[in-house]
mmCIF file of C-alpha atoms in Angstrom:
data_model
loop_
_atom_site.group_PDB
_atom_site.id
_atom_site.type_symbol
_atom_site.label_atom_id
_atom_site.label_comp_id
_atom_site.label_asym_id
_atom_site.label_seq_id
_atom_site.Cartn_x
_atom_site.Cartn_y
_atom_site.Cartn_z
ATOM 1 C CA MET A 1 4.779 -24.443 -8.008
ATOM 2 C CA PRO A 2 5.851 -22.275 -5.081
ATOM 3 C CA GLU A 3 5.271 -23.804 -1.664
ATOM 4 C CA HIS A 4 2.244 -22.615 0.299
ATOM 5 C CA GLY A 5 0.482 -23.163 3.573
ATOM 6 C CA GLY A 6 -2.541 -25.413 3.472
ATOM 7 C CA ASN A 7 -0.405 -28.291 2.175
ATOM 8 C CA LEU A 8 -2.090 -30.785 4.479
ATOM 9 C CA ASP A 9 -1.472 -33.600 1.996
ATOM 10 C CA MET A 10 2.203 -33.393 2.906
ATOM 11 C CA ALA A 11 1.381 -33.662 6.599
ATOM 12 C CA LEU A 12 -0.802 -36.732 6.013
ATOM 13 C CA GLN A 13 1.906 -38.384 3.946
ATOM 14 C CA ARG A 14 4.595 -37.797 6.564
ATOM 15 C CA PHE A 15 2.664 -38.195 9.808
ATOM 16 C CA GLY A 16 -0.467 -40.164 8.936
ATOM 17 C CA GLY A 17 -4.052 -39.827 10.036
ATOM 18 C CA HIS A 18 -7.028 -38.468 8.123
ATOM 19 C CA ALA A 19 -7.639 -34.837 7.190
ATOM 20 C CA ARG A 20 -10.495 -34.646 9.695
ATOM 21 C CA ASP A 21 -8.031 -35.532 12.498
ATOM 22 C CA TRP A 22 -5.826 -32.515 11.869
ATOM 23 C CA ILE A 23 -5.941 -28.858 12.894
ATOM 24 C CA ASP A 24 -4.500 -26.992 9.946
ATOM 25 C CA LEU A 25 -2.817 -23.843 11.277
ATOM 26 C CA SER A 26 -0.465 -23.561 8.301
ATOM 27 C CA THR A 27 -2.651 -20.896 6.670
ATOM 28 C CA GLY A 28 -3.976 -17.539 7.798
ATOM 29 C CA ILE A 29 -7.577 -18.615 7.265
ATOM 30 C CA ASN A 30 -10.054 -17.811 10.024
ATOM 31 C CA ARG A 31 -11.116 -21.101 11.628
ATOM 32 C CA GLN A 32 -14.417 -19.604 12.784
ATOM 33 C CA PRO A 33 -15.928 -19.002 9.325
ATOM 34 C CA TYR A 34 -18.851 -16.810 8.453
ATOM 35 C CA PRO A 35 -22.121 -18.782 8.837
ATOM 36 C CA VAL A 36 -23.203 -19.371 5.251
ATOM 37 C CA GLY A 37 -26.687 -20.738 5.821
ATOM 38 C CA GLU A 38 -28.917 -22.006 3.050
ATOM 39 C CA LEU A 39 -28.397 -20.551 -0.429
ATOM 40 C CA PRO A 40 -31.124 -20.005 -3.037
ATOM 41 C CA ALA A 41 -31.321 -22.545 -5.845
ATOM 42 C CA THR A 42 -30.468 -19.856 -8.397
ATOM 43 C CA CYS A 43 -26.891 -19.845 -7.048
ATOM 44 C CA TRP A 44 -26.476 -23.275 -8.604
ATOM 45 C CA ASN A 45 -28.804 -23.405 -11.587
ATOM 46 C CA ALA A 46 -28.552 -19.916 -13.127
ATOM 47 C CA LEU A 47 -25.681 -17.923 -14.573
ATOM 48 C CA PRO A 48 -24.820 -14.856 -12.488
ATOM 49 C CA SER A 49 -26.394 -11.751 -13.983
ATOM 50 C CA LYS A 50 -24.663 -8.442 -14.502
ATOM 51 C CA SER A 51 -26.844 -6.907 -11.771
ATOM 52 C CA ASP A 52 -25.858 -9.709 -9.350
ATOM 53 C CA ILE A 53 -22.179 -8.954 -9.883
ATOM 54 C CA GLN A 54 -22.810 -5.216 -9.564
ATOM 55 C CA SER A 55 -24.546 -5.789 -6.208
ATOM 56 C CA LEU A 56 -21.504 -7.736 -5.000
ATOM 57 C CA HIS A 57 -19.207 -4.949 -6.179
ATOM 58 C CA HIS A 58 -21.295 -2.374 -4.329
ATOM 59 C CA ALA A 59 -21.160 -4.438 -1.117
ATOM 60 C CA ALA A 60 -17.375 -4.714 -1.398
ATOM 61 C CA GLN A 61 -17.001 -0.984 -1.988
ATOM 62 C CA GLN A 62 -19.046 -0.325 1.151
ATOM 63 C CA ALA A 63 -17.099 -2.844 3.223
ATOM 64 C CA TYR A 64 -13.696 -1.555 2.098
ATOM 65 C CA GLY A 65 -14.596 2.135 2.078
ATOM 66 C CA ALA A 66 -13.702 2.394 -1.609
ATOM 67 C CA ASP A 67 -15.173 4.891 -4.039
ATOM 68 C CA ALA A 68 -13.393 3.495 -7.094
ATOM 69 C CA PRO A 69 -13.894 0.800 -9.734
ATOM 70 C CA ILE A 70 -13.752 -2.735 -8.342
ATOM 71 C CA LEU A 71 -13.698 -6.231 -9.827
ATOM 72 C CA ALA A 72 -14.662 -9.490 -8.127
ATOM 73 C CA THR A 73 -12.261 -12.313 -8.967
ATOM 74 C CA ASN A 74 -11.937 -16.039 -8.410
ATOM 75 C CA GLY A 75 -9.839 -15.445 -5.310
ATOM 76 C CA ALA A 76 -7.023 -12.896 -5.073
ATOM 77 C CA GLN A 77 -4.807 -15.448 -6.832
ATOM 78 C CA ALA A 78 -6.711 -14.984 -10.092
ATOM 79 C CA ALA A 79 -5.827 -11.289 -10.103
ATOM 80 C CA ILE A 80 -2.182 -12.101 -9.411
ATOM 81 C CA GLN A 81 -2.118 -14.311 -12.511
ATOM 82 C CA TRP A 82 -3.371 -11.409 -14.667
ATOM 83 C CA LEU A 83 -1.098 -8.663 -13.317
ATOM 84 C CA PRO A 84 1.856 -9.341 -15.664
ATOM 85 C CA HIS A 85 -0.416 -8.745 -18.659
ATOM 86 C CA LEU A 86 -1.485 -5.229 -17.704
ATOM 87 C CA ALA A 87 1.619 -3.738 -19.324
ATOM 88 C CA SER A 88 4.522 -4.594 -21.586
ATOM 89 C CA ARG A 89 7.194 -6.651 -19.897
ATOM 90 C CA GLY A 90 9.684 -4.608 -17.931
ATOM 91 C CA ARG A 91 11.170 -4.306 -14.458
ATOM 92 C CA ALA A 92 9.232 -5.710 -11.523
ATOM 93 C CA ARG A 93 10.303 -5.290 -7.915
ATOM 94 C CA VAL A 94 8.772 -7.243 -5.062
ATOM 95 C CA LEU A 95 9.150 -6.273 -1.410
ATOM 96 C CA SER A 96 10.269 -9.519 0.215
ATOM 97 C CA PRO A 97 9.949 -11.845 1.985
ATOM 98 C CA THR A 98 6.293 -12.016 1.015
ATOM 99 C CA TYR A 99 3.698 -14.205 -0.693
ATOM 100 C CA ASN A 100 5.836 -16.117 -3.148
ATOM 101 C CA GLU A 101 3.418 -16.212 -6.086
ATOM 102 C CA TYR A 102 4.175 -12.645 -7.169
ATOM 103 C CA ALA A 103 7.801 -13.192 -8.136
ATOM 104 C CA ALA A 104 7.002 -16.582 -9.658
ATOM 105 C CA VAL A 105 4.102 -15.335 -11.811
ATOM 106 C CA LEU A 106 5.939 -12.231 -13.011
ATOM 107 C CA SER A 107 9.091 -14.206 -13.844
ATOM 108 C CA ALA A 108 7.101 -16.815 -15.748
ATOM 109 C CA ALA A 109 5.558 -14.035 -17.850
ATOM 110 C CA GLY A 110 8.989 -12.715 -18.811
ATOM 111 C CA TRP A 111 9.356 -9.808 -16.417
ATOM 112 C CA GLU A 112 12.745 -8.935 -14.956
ATOM 113 C CA VAL A 113 12.053 -9.528 -11.250
ATOM 114 C CA THR A 114 14.092 -8.186 -8.347
ATOM 115 C CA GLU A 115 13.225 -8.988 -4.750
ATOM 116 C CA THR A 116 14.207 -6.431 -2.139
ATOM 117 C CA SER A 117 13.683 -5.859 1.574
ATOM 118 C CA ASP A 118 13.909 -2.057 1.197
ATOM 119 C CA LEU A 119 10.680 -0.172 0.526
ATOM 120 C CA GLU A 120 12.530 2.696 -1.174
ATOM 121 C CA ALA A 121 14.207 0.246 -3.569
ATOM 122 C CA LEU A 122 10.831 -0.263 -5.254
ATOM 123 C CA SER A 123 11.314 3.141 -6.917
ATOM 124 C CA GLY A 124 11.866 2.942 -10.647
ATOM 125 C CA ALA A 125 9.955 -0.302 -11.134
ATOM 126 C CA ASP A 126 7.374 -0.690 -13.873
ATOM 127 C CA ILE A 127 5.453 -2.888 -11.430
ATOM 128 C CA ALA A 128 6.140 -2.646 -7.686
ATOM 129 C CA VAL A 129 4.538 -5.208 -5.385
ATOM 130 C CA LEU A 130 4.116 -5.301 -1.628
ATOM 131 C CA ALA A 131 1.719 -6.739 0.945
ATOM 132 C CA ASN A 132 0.305 -4.613 3.752
ATOM 133 C CA PRO A 133 0.242 -6.098 6.330
ATOM 134 C CA ASN A 134 2.910 -8.395 5.008
ATOM 135 C CA ASN A 135 2.801 -12.162 4.909
ATOM 136 C CA PRO A 136 4.583 -13.842 6.689
ATOM 137 C CA ASP A 137 6.112 -11.283 9.074
ATOM 138 C CA GLY A 138 3.151 -8.914 9.473
ATOM 139 C CA LYS A 139 5.193 -5.806 8.683
ATOM 140 C CA ARG A 140 2.968 -2.749 8.239
ATOM 141 C CA TYR A 141 3.230 0.471 6.274
ATOM 142 C CA GLU A 142 1.168 3.603 6.766
ATOM 143 C CA PRO A 143 -1.023 4.552 3.773
ATOM 144 C CA ASP A 144 0.755 7.885 3.220
ATOM 145 C CA GLN A 145 4.084 6.070 3.135
ATOM 146 C CA LEU A 146 2.853 3.926 0.252
ATOM 147 C CA LEU A 147 1.136 6.758 -1.608
ATOM 148 C CA ALA A 148 4.494 8.563 -1.689
ATOM 149 C CA LEU A 149 5.774 5.730 -3.876
ATOM 150 C CA LEU A 150 3.124 6.216 -6.575
ATOM 151 C CA PRO A 151 4.896 8.916 -8.623
ATOM 152 C CA ARG A 152 8.060 6.784 -8.677
ATOM 153 C CA VAL A 153 6.662 3.527 -10.069
ATOM 154 C CA GLY A 154 4.625 2.516 -13.095
ATOM 155 C CA ARG A 155 2.085 0.543 -11.089
ATOM 156 C CA LEU A 156 1.944 -0.057 -7.369
ATOM 157 C CA ILE A 157 0.307 -3.354 -6.394
ATOM 158 C CA VAL A 158 -0.711 -3.471 -2.725
ATOM 159 C CA ASP A 159 -1.895 -6.858 -1.464
ATOM 160 C CA GLU A 160 -4.273 -6.292 1.460
ATOM 161 C CA SER A 161 -5.301 -9.923 1.878
ATOM 162 C CA PHE A 162 -4.825 -9.680 5.657
ATOM 163 C CA ALA A 163 -6.080 -6.118 6.184
ATOM 164 C CA ASP A 164 -9.724 -6.836 7.086
ATOM 165 C CA ALA A 165 -9.074 -6.785 10.822
ATOM 166 C CA ILE A 166 -6.798 -3.706 10.496
ATOM 167 C CA PRO A 167 -8.951 -1.374 8.349
ATOM 168 C CA ASP A 168 -6.966 1.792 9.146
ATOM 169 C CA LEU A 169 -4.066 0.290 7.195
ATOM 170 C CA SER A 170 -6.030 0.021 3.958
ATOM 171 C CA LEU A 171 -5.476 2.169 0.893
ATOM 172 C CA ALA A 172 -8.929 1.272 -0.435
ATOM 173 C CA PRO A 173 -10.359 4.712 0.472
ATOM 174 C CA LYS A 174 -7.579 6.235 -1.675
ATOM 175 C CA ALA A 175 -8.156 3.887 -4.626
ATOM 176 C CA GLY A 176 -8.761 5.250 -8.100
ATOM 177 C CA ARG A 177 -5.423 7.017 -8.376
ATOM 178 C CA GLN A 178 -3.525 6.234 -11.541
ATOM 179 C CA GLY A 179 -1.165 3.272 -11.156
ATOM 180 C CA LEU A 180 -2.557 2.051 -7.826
ATOM 181 C CA LEU A 181 -4.089 -1.425 -7.623
ATOM 182 C CA ILE A 182 -5.296 -2.963 -4.360
ATOM 183 C CA LEU A 183 -5.952 -6.675 -3.957
ATOM 184 C CA ARG A 184 -8.330 -7.993 -1.305
ATOM 185 C CA SER A 185 -8.946 -11.589 -0.287
ATOM 186 C CA PHE A 186 -12.398 -12.549 0.967
ATOM 187 C CA GLY A 187 -11.687 -16.133 2.057
ATOM 188 C CA LYS A 188 -9.111 -15.473 4.773
ATOM 189 C CA PHE A 189 -10.957 -13.162 7.155
ATOM 190 C CA PHE A 190 -14.343 -14.748 6.496
ATOM 191 C CA GLY A 191 -12.861 -18.254 6.746
ATOM 192 C CA LEU A 192 -14.315 -19.342 3.391
ATOM 193 C CA ALA A 193 -11.239 -19.929 1.234
ATOM 194 C CA GLY A 194 -13.030 -22.648 -0.728
ATOM 195 C CA LEU A 195 -15.526 -20.095 -2.027
ATOM 196 C CA ARG A 196 -12.707 -18.564 -4.136
ATOM 197 C CA LEU A 197 -13.551 -14.887 -3.941
ATOM 198 C CA GLY A 198 -11.359 -11.821 -4.035
ATOM 199 C CA PHE A 199 -11.391 -8.245 -5.327
ATOM 200 C CA VAL A 200 -9.192 -5.781 -7.182
ATOM 201 C CA ILE A 201 -9.724 -2.047 -6.650
ATOM 202 C CA GLY A 202 -8.078 0.465 -8.949
ATOM 203 C CA GLY A 203 -8.330 2.969 -11.743
ATOM 204 C CA GLU A 204 -10.953 2.668 -14.445
ATOM 205 C CA ALA A 205 -8.580 1.598 -17.245
ATOM 206 C CA ASP A 206 -6.832 -1.103 -15.221
ATOM 207 C CA ILE A 207 -10.076 -2.547 -13.848
ATOM 208 C CA ALA A 208 -11.539 -2.601 -17.371
ATOM 209 C CA ALA A 209 -8.471 -4.459 -18.642
ATOM 210 C CA LEU A 210 -8.679 -6.993 -15.818
ATOM 211 C CA ALA A 211 -12.416 -7.434 -16.371
ATOM 212 C CA ALA A 212 -11.724 -8.294 -20.002
ATOM 213 C CA MET A 213 -9.259 -10.968 -18.865
ATOM 214 C CA ALA A 214 -11.772 -12.319 -16.338
ATOM 215 C CA GLY A 215 -14.572 -12.761 -18.861
ATOM 216 C CA PRO A 216 -18.336 -12.404 -18.343
ATOM 217 C CA TRP A 217 -18.686 -14.635 -15.226
ATOM 218 C CA PRO A 218 -15.624 -13.994 -13.032
ATOM 219 C CA VAL A 219 -17.197 -15.519 -9.886
ATOM 220 C CA SER A 220 -19.880 -18.072 -9.091
ATOM 221 C CA GLY A 221 -23.451 -17.481 -7.997
ATOM 222 C CA ALA A 222 -22.612 -18.903 -4.581
ATOM 223 C CA ALA A 223 -19.680 -16.511 -4.194
ATOM 224 C CA ILE A 224 -21.939 -13.586 -5.055
ATOM 225 C CA ALA A 225 -24.670 -14.571 -2.583
ATOM 226 C CA VAL A 226 -22.359 -15.383 0.316
ATOM 227 C CA GLY A 227 -19.942 -12.554 -0.388
ATOM 228 C CA GLU A 228 -22.590 -9.839 -0.515
ATOM 229 C CA CYS A 229 -24.236 -11.015 2.708
ATOM 230 C CA ALA A 230 -20.955 -11.359 4.625
ATOM 231 C CA LEU A 231 -19.411 -8.101 3.458
ATOM 232 C CA LEU A 232 -22.446 -6.126 4.640
ATOM 233 C CA ASP A 233 -22.589 -7.880 8.038
ATOM 234 C CA ARG A 234 -20.670 -5.329 10.076
ATOM 235 C CA LYS A 235 -21.770 -6.820 13.380
ATOM 236 C CA TRP A 236 -20.096 -10.131 12.535
ATOM 237 C CA SER A 237 -16.980 -8.423 11.167
ATOM 238 C CA ASP A 238 -16.546 -6.191 14.216
ATOM 239 C CA ALA A 239 -16.998 -9.104 16.630
ATOM 240 C CA THR A 240 -14.583 -11.240 14.631
ATOM 241 C CA SER A 241 -11.933 -8.517 14.552
ATOM 242 C CA ALA A 242 -12.176 -8.148 18.335
ATOM 243 C CA ARG A 243 -11.917 -11.917 18.873
ATOM 244 C CA LEU A 244 -8.924 -12.254 16.559
ATOM 245 C CA ALA A 245 -7.130 -9.429 18.366
ATOM 246 C CA ARG A 246 -7.613 -11.215 21.695
ATOM 247 C CA ASP A 247 -6.694 -14.636 20.351
ATOM 248 C CA SER A 248 -3.523 -13.452 18.648
ATOM 249 C CA LEU A 249 -2.262 -12.193 22.033
ATOM 250 C CA ARG A 250 -3.240 -15.520 23.575
ATOM 251 C CA LEU A 251 -1.135 -17.393 21.034
ATOM 252 C CA ASP A 252 1.786 -15.014 21.594
ATOM 253 C CA ALA A 253 1.670 -15.769 25.310
ATOM 254 C CA ASP A 254 1.631 -19.551 24.772
ATOM 255 C CA ALA A 255 4.604 -19.354 22.413
ATOM 256 C CA THR A 256 6.587 -17.002 24.632
ATOM 257 C CA ARG A 257 6.395 -19.512 27.475
ATOM 258 C CA LEU A 258 8.314 -21.917 25.229
ATOM 259 C CA GLY A 259 11.049 -19.393 24.678
ATOM 260 C CA TRP A 260 9.943 -18.598 21.153
ATOM 261 C CA THR A 261 10.259 -14.984 20.007
ATOM 262 C CA LEU A 262 7.503 -13.167 18.157
ATOM 263 C CA VAL A 263 8.782 -11.974 14.774
ATOM 264 C CA GLY A 264 5.451 -10.423 13.826
ATOM 265 C CA GLY A 265 2.088 -11.280 12.370
ATOM 266 C CA THR A 266 -1.471 -10.158 11.831
ATOM 267 C CA PRO A 267 -4.667 -10.923 13.761
ATOM 268 C CA LEU A 268 -5.008 -14.059 11.581
ATOM 269 C CA PHE A 269 -1.519 -15.549 11.992
ATOM 270 C CA ARG A 270 1.626 -15.216 14.088
ATOM 271 C CA LEU A 271 5.258 -15.751 13.088
ATOM 272 C CA PHE A 272 7.756 -17.005 15.661
ATOM 273 C CA GLU A 273 11.500 -17.501 15.786
ATOM 274 C CA THR A 274 11.856 -20.969 17.291
ATOM 275 C CA GLY A 275 15.540 -21.708 16.719
ATOM 276 C CA ASP A 276 14.658 -24.862 14.760
ATOM 277 C CA ALA A 277 11.370 -24.581 12.910
ATOM 278 C CA ASN A 278 11.498 -28.064 11.394
ATOM 279 C CA ARG A 279 11.810 -29.590 14.855
ATOM 280 C CA ALA A 280 8.967 -27.414 16.171
ATOM 281 C CA GLN A 281 6.772 -28.314 13.215
ATOM 282 C CA GLU A 282 7.444 -32.023 13.743
ATOM 283 C CA ARG A 283 6.569 -31.796 17.432
ATOM 284 C CA LEU A 284 3.236 -30.209 16.596
ATOM 285 C CA ALA A 285 2.633 -32.634 13.738
ATOM 286 C CA HIS A 286 2.816 -35.614 16.091
ATOM 287 C CA ALA A 287 -0.259 -34.065 17.718
ATOM 288 C CA HIS A 288 -1.828 -33.660 14.265
ATOM 289 C CA ILE A 289 -1.402 -29.879 14.202
ATOM 290 C CA TRP A 290 0.070 -28.533 10.993
ATOM 291 C CA SER A 291 2.142 -25.339 10.793
ATOM 292 C CA ARG A 292 4.154 -23.456 8.189
ATOM 293 C CA VAL A 293 7.944 -23.337 7.889
ATOM 294 C CA PHE A 294 10.093 -21.293 5.505
ATOM 295 C CA PRO A 295 13.178 -22.619 3.701
ATOM 296 C CA HIS A 296 14.880 -19.198 3.699
ATOM 297 C CA GLN A 297 14.544 -18.805 7.501
ATOM 298 C CA LYS A 298 15.343 -22.001 9.377
ATOM 299 C CA GLY A 299 13.913 -20.751 12.676
ATOM 300 C CA TRP A 300 10.631 -19.265 11.432
ATOM 301 C CA LEU A 301 7.377 -21.040 12.236
ATOM 302 C CA ARG A 302 4.005 -19.523 11.319
ATOM 303 C CA LEU A 303 0.809 -20.480 13.108
ATOM 304 C CA GLY A 304 -2.765 -19.536 12.391
ATOM 305 C CA LEU A 305 -5.204 -19.194 15.278
ATOM 306 C CA PRO A 306 -7.203 -22.135 16.642
ATOM 307 C CA GLY A 307 -10.919 -21.878 16.034
ATOM 308 C CA ASN A 308 -12.439 -23.069 19.326
ATOM 309 C CA GLU A 309 -11.518 -24.115 22.844
ATOM 310 C CA THR A 310 -11.018 -27.759 21.848
ATOM 311 C CA GLU A 311 -8.424 -26.701 19.296
ATOM 312 C CA TRP A 312 -6.781 -24.336 21.779
ATOM 313 C CA ALA A 313 -6.496 -27.171 24.312
ATOM 314 C CA ARG A 314 -4.886 -29.464 21.736
ATOM 315 C CA LEU A 315 -2.403 -26.792 20.723
ATOM 316 C CA SER A 316 -1.508 -25.939 24.325
ATOM 317 C CA ALA A 317 -0.956 -29.603 25.124
ATOM 318 C CA ALA A 318 1.224 -30.073 22.038
ATOM 319 C CA LEU A 319 3.315 -27.004 22.858
ATOM 320 C CA ALA A 320 3.776 -28.197 26.438
ATOM 321 C CA ARG A 321 5.050 -31.639 25.453
#
């Protein structure tokens, strides 16, 4: 399997301790999660109804500003697994470096996969994939820039897993155009990755095909209840976006004092050039703080944002050592 953040088992094996001792900053998951509260018993003892799922879809359309068909999925990853089966195998191009599951899943399904760092090189692909903002470097593309690609590709897959705090970047309001599919992750911004909830927004035919792959109960009752409530809570989302914007600058300042250079990032994670990322990761790991390194870039270290002042103090102390 491709390597991912969140691999805390590796940190425990190498550096010891218990999971509860660690601050896992290797992912871009918000460490101040949405307050779930108590859920009704029907979340656990009844199958989700069609109307329940429709209510969740309506909440997501409102939250994302989308007036197009939408499908709730078991995390954005579930949709990624289905993408190769939307069309006959052909040429896939992935704008890289990015989330490494796309190339792996498409290759495993028999697609001819090319990874490129040039947006224009996606032209001519039967499936073109990019993330906006990108993971791990946070690179951003304006919506009109991406829409210009649509006539030149069979399908354009835009992963907006980190777009919640940057809504102006989203193509969701333009969804419904033929060949355009937008993936959204719920768990990252709302800090509830374990809920396994995501969405795909697109044209009617593609969403119908994906729904057939998903089956009659694509998400759990708990995901429906929590997701609908959180997506409609604009007060929480606005406050969280403001906090993340402030905290990302705070992390940049701490890293700059070490001589690290900001490569890029989003309000949920920052990517730094450290010179020696393995050494930097090890230094943080001795303080039981886990980070993300990248084999293809020996200096790159990615850090999520601490969730409270105690975590900030631990990170600052570890960086200062």
